PDB file of N, CA and C in Angstrom:
ATOM      1  N   ASN S   1      22.203  16.618  -0.286  1.00 83.00           N
ATOM      2  CA  ASN S   1      22.437  17.962   0.182  1.00 83.00           C
ATOM      3  C   ASN S   1      22.399  17.990   1.702  1.00 83.00           C
ATOM      4  N   SER S   2      22.657  19.134   2.287  1.00 87.00           N
ATOM      5  CA  SER S   2      22.739  19.238   3.745  1.00 87.00           C
ATOM      6  C   SER S   2      21.383  18.982   4.410  1.00 87.00           C
ATOM      7  N   GLY S   3      20.293  19.337   3.734  1.00 86.00           N
ATOM      8  CA  GLY S   3      18.960  19.067   4.275  1.00 86.00           C
ATOM      9  C   GLY S   3      18.700  17.576   4.401  1.00 86.00           C
ATOM     10  N   ASP S   4      19.096  16.809   3.391  1.00 82.00           N
ATOM     11  CA  ASP S   4      18.935  15.357   3.430  1.00 82.00           C
ATOM     12  C   ASP S   4      19.799  14.747   4.523  1.00 82.00           C
ATOM     13  N   LYS S   5      21.012  15.246   4.657  1.00 85.00           N
ATOM     14  CA  LYS S   5      21.930  14.709   5.666  1.00 85.00           C
ATOM     15  C   LYS S   5      21.448  14.993   7.085  1.00 85.00           C
ATOM     16  N   ALA S   6      20.628  16.011   7.265  1.00 87.00           N
ATOM     17  CA  ALA S   6      20.126  16.372   8.590  1.00 87.00           C
ATOM     18  C   ALA S   6      18.946  15.499   9.021  1.00 87.00           C
ATOM     19  N   LEU S   7      18.350  14.752   8.097  1.00 83.00           N
ATOM     20  CA  LEU S   7      17.214  13.898   8.439  1.00 83.00           C
ATOM     21  C   LEU S   7      17.674  12.732   9.300  1.00 83.00           C
ATOM     22  N   PRO S   8      16.836  12.306  10.260  1.00 84.00           N
ATOM     23  CA  PRO S   8      17.217  11.164  11.095  1.00 84.00           C
ATOM     24  C   PRO S   8      17.236   9.879  10.280  1.00 84.00           C
ATOM     25  N   GLU S   9      18.110   8.958  10.664  1.00 85.00           N
ATOM     26  CA  GLU S   9      18.165   7.655  10.009  1.00 85.00           C
ATOM     27  C   GLU S   9      17.354   6.661  10.816  1.00 85.00           C
ATOM     28  N   GLY S  10      16.804   5.686  10.135  1.00 83.00           N
ATOM     29  CA  GLY S  10      16.023   4.671  10.810  1.00 83.00           C
ATOM     30  C   GLY S  10      15.518   3.667   9.803  1.00 83.00           C
ATOM     31  N   PRO S  11      14.671   2.751  10.271  1.00 81.00           N
ATOM     32  CA  PRO S  11      14.129   1.753   9.348  1.00 81.00           C
ATOM     33  C   PRO S  11      13.216   2.420   8.323  1.00 81.00           C
ATOM     34  N   PRO S  12      13.021   1.784   7.171  1.00 80.00           N
ATOM     35  CA  PRO S  12      12.127   2.363   6.155  1.00 80.00           C
ATOM     36  C   PRO S  12      10.722   2.541   6.723  1.00 80.00           C
ATOM     37  N   MET S  13      10.076   3.605   6.318  1.00 83.00           N
ATOM     38  CA  MET S  13       8.703   3.843   6.768  1.00 83.00           C
ATOM     39  C   MET S  13       7.769   2.864   6.061  1.00 83.00           C
ATOM     40  N   ARG S  14       6.689   2.528   6.731  1.00 91.00           N
ATOM     41  CA  ARG S  14       5.721   1.591   6.176  1.00 91.00           C
ATOM     42  C   ARG S  14       4.430   2.334   5.839  1.00 91.00           C
ATOM     43  N   ALA S  15       3.657   1.743   4.929  1.00 95.00           N
ATOM     44  CA  ALA S  15       2.377   2.333   4.545  1.00 95.00           C
ATOM     45  C   ALA S  15       1.409   2.281   5.726  1.00 95.00           C
ATOM     46  N   LYS S  16       0.593   3.288   5.822  1.00 94.00           N
ATOM     47  CA  LYS S  16      -0.382   3.420   6.895  1.00 94.00           C
ATOM     48  C   LYS S  16      -1.565   2.479   6.661  1.00 94.00           C
ATOM     49  N   ALA S  17      -2.127   1.954   7.744  1.00 96.00           N
ATOM     50  CA  ALA S  17      -3.317   1.104   7.651  1.00 96.00           C
ATOM     51  C   ALA S  17      -4.419   1.851   6.910  1.00 96.00           C
ATOM     52  N   GLY S  18      -5.093   1.162   6.007  1.00 95.00           N
ATOM     53  CA  GLY S  18      -6.160   1.765   5.214  1.00 95.00           C
ATOM     54  C   GLY S  18      -5.697   2.314   3.886  1.00 95.00           C
ATOM     55  N   SER S  19      -4.371   2.318   3.659  1.00 95.00           N
ATOM     56  CA  SER S  19      -3.830   2.826   2.394  1.00 95.00           C
ATOM     57  C   SER S  19      -4.010   1.811   1.273  1.00 95.00           C
ATOM     58  N   LEU S  20      -4.292   2.313   0.084  1.00 96.00           N
ATOM     59  CA  LEU S  20      -4.257   1.491  -1.120  1.00 96.00           C
ATOM     60  C   LEU S  20      -2.893   1.713  -1.751  1.00 96.00           C
ATOM     61  N   VAL S  21      -2.188   0.628  -2.061  1.00 97.00           N
ATOM     62  CA  VAL S  21      -0.840   0.744  -2.625  1.00 97.00           C
ATOM     63  C   VAL S  21      -0.702  -0.158  -3.848  1.00 97.00           C
ATOM     64  N   LEU S  22       0.179   0.243  -4.729  1.00 96.00           N
ATOM     65  CA  LEU S  22       0.479  -0.522  -5.939  1.00 96.00           C
ATOM     66  C   LEU S  22       1.773  -1.278  -5.700  1.00 96.00           C
ATOM     67  N   ASP S  23       1.766  -2.580  -5.964  1.00 96.00           N
ATOM     68  CA  ASP S  23       2.961  -3.406  -5.789  1.00 96.00           C
ATOM     69  C   ASP S  23       4.013  -3.004  -6.820  1.00 96.00           C
ATOM     70  N   SER S  24       5.151  -2.519  -6.359  1.00 95.00           N
ATOM     71  CA  SER S  24       6.186  -2.041  -7.282  1.00 95.00           C
ATOM     72  C   SER S  24       6.839  -3.164  -8.077  1.00 95.00           C
ATOM     73  N   SER S  25       6.686  -4.414  -7.624  1.00 95.00           N
ATOM     74  CA  SER S  25       7.330  -5.513  -8.355  1.00 95.00           C
ATOM     75  C   SER S  25       6.617  -5.854  -9.657  1.00 95.00           C
ATOM     76  N   ASP S  26       5.287  -5.670  -9.693  1.00 95.00           N
ATOM     77  CA  ASP S  26       4.570  -5.966 -10.948  1.00 95.00           C
ATOM     78  C   ASP S  26       3.829  -4.750 -11.512  1.00 95.00           C
ATOM     79  N   ARG S  27       3.704  -3.705 -10.719  1.00 94.00           N
ATOM     80  CA  ARG S  27       3.073  -2.446 -11.129  1.00 94.00           C
ATOM     81  C   ARG S  27       1.630  -2.627 -11.633  1.00 94.00           C
ATOM     82  N   ARG S  28       0.929  -3.643 -11.105  1.00 93.00           N
ATOM     83  CA  ARG S  28      -0.474  -3.805 -11.479  1.00 93.00           C
ATOM     84  C   ARG S  28      -1.346  -4.320 -10.337  1.00 93.00           C
ATOM     85  N   THR S  29      -0.745  -4.966  -9.334  1.00 95.00           N
ATOM     86  CA  THR S  29      -1.531  -5.502  -8.229  1.00 95.00           C
ATOM     87  C   THR S  29      -1.713  -4.428  -7.163  1.00 95.00           C
ATOM     88  N   VAL S  30      -2.977  -4.218  -6.779  1.00 96.00           N
ATOM     89  CA  VAL S  30      -3.303  -3.220  -5.760  1.00 96.00           C
ATOM     90  C   VAL S  30      -3.647  -3.952  -4.464  1.00 96.00           C
ATOM     91  N   TYR S  31      -3.093  -3.443  -3.369  1.00 97.00           N
ATOM     92  CA  TYR S  31      -3.349  -4.000  -2.050  1.00 97.00           C
ATOM     93  C   TYR S  31      -3.903  -2.932  -1.131  1.00 97.00           C
ATOM     94  N   LEU S  32      -4.705  -3.363  -0.169  1.00 97.00           N
ATOM     95  CA  LEU S  32      -5.125  -2.526   0.937  1.00 97.00           C
ATOM     96  C   LEU S  32      -4.256  -2.925   2.116  1.00 97.00           C
ATOM     97  N   ILE S  33      -3.689  -1.953   2.812  1.00 97.00           N
ATOM     98  CA  ILE S  33      -2.895  -2.248   3.999  1.00 97.00           C
ATOM     99  C   ILE S  33      -3.856  -2.373   5.179  1.00 97.00           C
ATOM    100  N   GLY S  34      -3.817  -3.534   5.832  1.00 97.00           N
ATOM    101  CA  GLY S  34      -4.737  -3.825   6.937  1.00 97.00           C
ATOM    102  C   GLY S  34      -4.321  -3.189   8.250  1.00 97.00           C
ATOM    103  N   LYS S  35      -5.156  -3.353   9.262  1.00 96.00           N
ATOM    104  CA  LYS S  35      -4.934  -2.745  10.577  1.00 96.00           C
ATOM    105  C   LYS S  35      -3.649  -3.234  11.245  1.00 96.00           C
ATOM    106  N   GLN S  36      -3.222  -4.456  10.933  1.00 96.00           N
ATOM    107  CA  GLN S  36      -2.011  -5.010  11.531  1.00 96.00           C
ATOM    108  C   GLN S  36      -0.800  -4.863  10.604  1.00 96.00           C
ATOM    109  N   GLY S  37      -0.939  -4.061   9.557  1.00 95.00           N
ATOM    110  CA  GLY S  37       0.165  -3.832   8.631  1.00 95.00           C
ATOM    111  C   GLY S  37       0.306  -4.892   7.555  1.00 95.00           C
ATOM    112  N   GLU S  38      -0.694  -5.751   7.401  1.00 98.00           N
ATOM    113  CA  GLU S  38      -0.646  -6.804   6.392  1.00 98.00           C
ATOM    114  C   GLU S  38      -1.152  -6.279   5.054  1.00 98.00           C
ATOM    115  N   LYS S  39      -0.651  -6.879   3.959  1.00 98.00           N
ATOM    116  CA  LYS S  39      -1.146  -6.520   2.624  1.00 98.00           C
ATOM    117  C   LYS S  39      -2.312  -7.436   2.300  1.00 98.00           C
ATOM    118  N   ARG S  40      -3.406  -6.843   1.831  1.00 98.00           N
ATOM    119  CA  ARG S  40      -4.612  -7.595   1.492  1.00 98.00           C
ATOM    120  C   ARG S  40      -4.950  -7.318   0.040  1.00 98.00           C
ATOM    121  N   GLY S  41      -4.845  -8.336  -0.783  1.00 97.00           N
ATOM    122  CA  GLY S  41      -5.128  -8.181  -2.206  1.00 97.00           C
ATOM    123  C   GLY S  41      -6.589  -7.895  -2.475  1.00 97.00           C
ATOM    124  N   LEU S  42      -6.837  -7.098  -3.512  1.00 96.00           N
ATOM    125  CA  LEU S  42      -8.204  -6.793  -3.922  1.00 96.00           C
ATOM    126  C   LEU S  42      -8.577  -7.708  -5.081  1.00 96.00           C
ATOM    127  N   ALA S  43      -9.645  -8.465  -4.920  1.00 95.00           N
ATOM    128  CA  ALA S  43     -10.022  -9.470  -5.907  1.00 95.00           C
ATOM    129  C   ALA S  43     -10.773  -8.909  -7.107  1.00 95.00           C
ATOM    130  N   SER S  44     -11.254  -7.674  -7.019  1.00 95.00           N
ATOM    131  CA  SER S  44     -12.059  -7.130  -8.116  1.00 95.00           C
ATOM    132  C   SER S  44     -11.990  -5.610  -8.134  1.00 95.00           C
ATOM    133  N   SER S  45     -12.442  -5.048  -9.238  1.00 94.00           N
ATOM    134  CA  SER S  45     -12.507  -3.583  -9.308  1.00 94.00           C
ATOM    135  C   SER S  45     -13.558  -3.060  -8.333  1.00 94.00           C
ATOM    136  N   ALA S  46     -14.603  -3.852  -8.056  1.00 96.00           N
ATOM    137  CA  ALA S  46     -15.622  -3.435  -7.086  1.00 96.00           C
ATOM    138  C   ALA S  46     -14.996  -3.264  -5.701  1.00 96.00           C
ATOM    139  N   ALA S  47     -14.085  -4.151  -5.337  1.00 95.00           N
ATOM    140  CA  ALA S  47     -13.389  -4.026  -4.047  1.00 95.00           C
ATOM    141  C   ALA S  47     -12.538  -2.763  -4.029  1.00 95.00           C
ATOM    142  N   TYR S  48     -11.869  -2.470  -5.138  1.00 95.00           N
ATOM    143  CA  TYR S  48     -11.064  -1.249  -5.234  1.00 95.00           C
ATOM    144  C   TYR S  48     -11.930  -0.014  -5.016  1.00 95.00           C
ATOM    145  N   TRP S  49     -13.045   0.066  -5.717  1.00 95.00           N
ATOM    146  CA  TRP S  49     -13.905   1.247  -5.627  1.00 95.00           C
ATOM    147  C   TRP S  49     -14.549   1.365  -4.254  1.00 95.00           C
ATOM    148  N   ARG S  50     -14.710   0.258  -3.560  1.00 95.00           N
ATOM    149  CA  ARG S  50     -15.281   0.293  -2.210  1.00 95.00           C
ATOM    150  C   ARG S  50     -14.325   0.985  -1.229  1.00 95.00           C
ATOM    151  N   TYR S  51     -13.017   0.836  -1.432  1.00 93.00           N
ATOM    152  CA  TYR S  51     -12.033   1.396  -0.509  1.00 93.00           C
ATOM    153  C   TYR S  51     -11.379   2.686  -0.997  1.00 93.00           C
ATOM    154  N   LYS S  52     -11.531   3.025  -2.253  1.00 93.00           N
ATOM    155  CA  LYS S  52     -10.919   4.234  -2.794  1.00 93.00           C
ATOM    156  C   LYS S  52     -11.630   5.467  -2.259  1.00 93.00           C
ATOM    157  N   LYS S  53     -10.841   6.434  -1.841  1.00 90.00           N
ATOM    158  CA  LYS S  53     -11.381   7.709  -1.385  1.00 90.00           C
ATOM    159  C   LYS S  53     -11.180   8.731  -2.506  1.00 90.00           C
ATOM    160  N   PRO S  54     -11.901   9.856  -2.481  1.00 91.00           N
ATOM    161  CA  PRO S  54     -11.821  10.826  -3.586  1.00 91.00           C
ATOM    162  C   PRO S  54     -10.403  11.273  -3.952  1.00 91.00           C
ATOM    163  N   LYS S  55      -9.529  11.437  -2.991  1.00 89.00           N
ATOM    164  CA  LYS S  55      -8.181  11.922  -3.288  1.00 89.00           C
ATOM    165  C   LYS S  55      -7.119  10.834  -3.150  1.00 89.00           C
ATOM    166  N   THR S  56      -7.501   9.590  -3.311  1.00 87.00           N
ATOM    167  CA  THR S  56      -6.552   8.482  -3.187  1.00 87.00           C
ATOM    168  C   THR S  56      -5.481   8.563  -4.269  1.00 87.00           C
ATOM    169  N   ILE S  57      -4.243   8.451  -3.826  1.00 89.00           N
ATOM    170  CA  ILE S  57      -3.102   8.346  -4.743  1.00 89.00           C
ATOM    171  C   ILE S  57      -2.523   6.956  -4.548  1.00 89.00           C
ATOM    172  N   LEU S  58      -2.372   6.215  -5.629  1.00 92.00           N
ATOM    173  CA  LEU S  58      -1.767   4.885  -5.531  1.00 92.00           C
ATOM    174  C   LEU S  58      -0.249   5.031  -5.578  1.00 92.00           C
ATOM    175  N   TRP S  59       0.382   4.897  -4.437  1.00 92.00           N
ATOM    176  CA  TRP S  59       1.839   4.937  -4.387  1.00 92.00           C
ATOM    177  C   TRP S  59       2.377   3.564  -4.731  1.00 92.00           C
ATOM    178  N   SER S  60       3.374   3.508  -5.567  1.00 95.00           N
ATOM    179  CA  SER S  60       4.028   2.263  -5.931  1.00 95.00           C
ATOM    180  C   SER S  60       5.134   2.013  -4.918  1.00 95.00           C
ATOM    181  N   ILE S  61       4.975   0.966  -4.107  1.00 94.00           N
ATOM    182  CA  ILE S  61       5.957   0.681  -3.064  1.00 94.00           C
ATOM    183  C   ILE S  61       6.345  -0.793  -3.072  1.00 94.00           C
ATOM    184  N   ASP S  62       7.481  -1.078  -2.458  1.00 94.00           N
ATOM    185  CA  ASP S  62       7.945  -2.461  -2.299  1.00 94.00           C
ATOM    186  C   ASP S  62       7.225  -3.042  -1.088  1.00 94.00           C
ATOM    187  N   ILE S  63       6.326  -3.974  -1.324  1.00 94.00           N
ATOM    188  CA  ILE S  63       5.575  -4.572  -0.219  1.00 94.00           C
ATOM    189  C   ILE S  63       5.960  -6.032   0.000  1.00 94.00           C
ATOM    190  N   SER S  64       7.109  -6.403  -0.507  1.00 94.00           N
ATOM    191  CA  SER S  64       7.548  -7.796  -0.394  1.00 94.00           C
ATOM    192  C   SER S  64       7.753  -8.240   1.061  1.00 94.00           C
ATOM    193  N   ARG S  65       8.005  -7.319   1.957  1.00 93.00           N
ATOM    194  CA  ARG S  65       8.241  -7.687   3.361  1.00 93.00           C
ATOM    195  C   ARG S  65       6.997  -7.532   4.238  1.00 93.00           C
ATOM    196  N   TYR S  66       5.886  -7.163   3.629  1.00 97.00           N
ATOM    197  CA  TYR S  66       4.639  -7.064   4.382  1.00 97.00           C
ATOM    198  C   TYR S  66       4.037  -8.456   4.513  1.00 97.00           C
ATOM    199  N   PRO S  67       3.503  -8.805   5.678  1.00 97.00           N
ATOM    200  CA  PRO S  67       2.805 -10.100   5.775  1.00 97.00           C
ATOM    201  C   PRO S  67       1.553 -10.083   4.906  1.00 97.00           C
ATOM    202  N   THR S  68       1.144 -11.242   4.456  1.00 97.00           N
ATOM    203  CA  THR S  68      -0.035 -11.356   3.589  1.00 97.00           C
ATOM    204  C   THR S  68      -1.270 -11.651   4.417  1.00 97.00           C
ATOM    205  N   GLY S  69      -2.319 -10.864   4.201  1.00 97.00           N
ATOM    206  CA  GLY S  69      -3.590 -11.074   4.882  1.00 97.00           C
ATOM    207  C   GLY S  69      -4.606 -11.680   3.923  1.00 97.00           C
ATOM    208  N   ASP S  70      -5.843 -11.711   4.354  1.00 97.00           N
ATOM    209  CA  ASP S  70      -6.933 -12.275   3.553  1.00 97.00           C
ATOM    210  C   ASP S  70      -7.197 -11.405   2.330  1.00 97.00           C
ATOM    211  N   ILE S  71      -7.640 -12.053   1.264  1.00 97.00           N
ATOM    212  CA  ILE S  71      -8.068 -11.363   0.044  1.00 97.00           C
ATOM    213  C   ILE S  71      -9.387 -10.649   0.324  1.00 97.00           C
ATOM    214  N   ILE S  72      -9.540  -9.476  -0.248  1.00 97.00           N
ATOM    215  CA  ILE S  72     -10.796  -8.726  -0.121  1.00 97.00           C
ATOM    216  C   ILE S  72     -11.625  -8.974  -1.378  1.00 97.00           C
ATOM    217  N   GLU S  73     -12.779  -9.582  -1.186  1.00 94.00           N
ATOM    218  CA  GLU S  73     -13.674  -9.906  -2.307  1.00 94.00           C
ATOM    219  C   GLU S  73     -14.473  -8.703  -2.739  1.00 94.00           C
TER     220      GLU S  73
END
């Protein structure tokens, strides 16, 4: 529609540092986006609960182009 056409074009937006995201390729792996924009896998449910905030929404995104950081234990 005309509203969509009026939006500026540019590179795809990236997830914000500190976000928890669901890998859209497997729909089960959760990553924390690090300060430098790297994806950091969560090794356990305890790690997930440590970073989850009360209103966290897990967005399913393509993170294949994000650099890989250290695993969070």
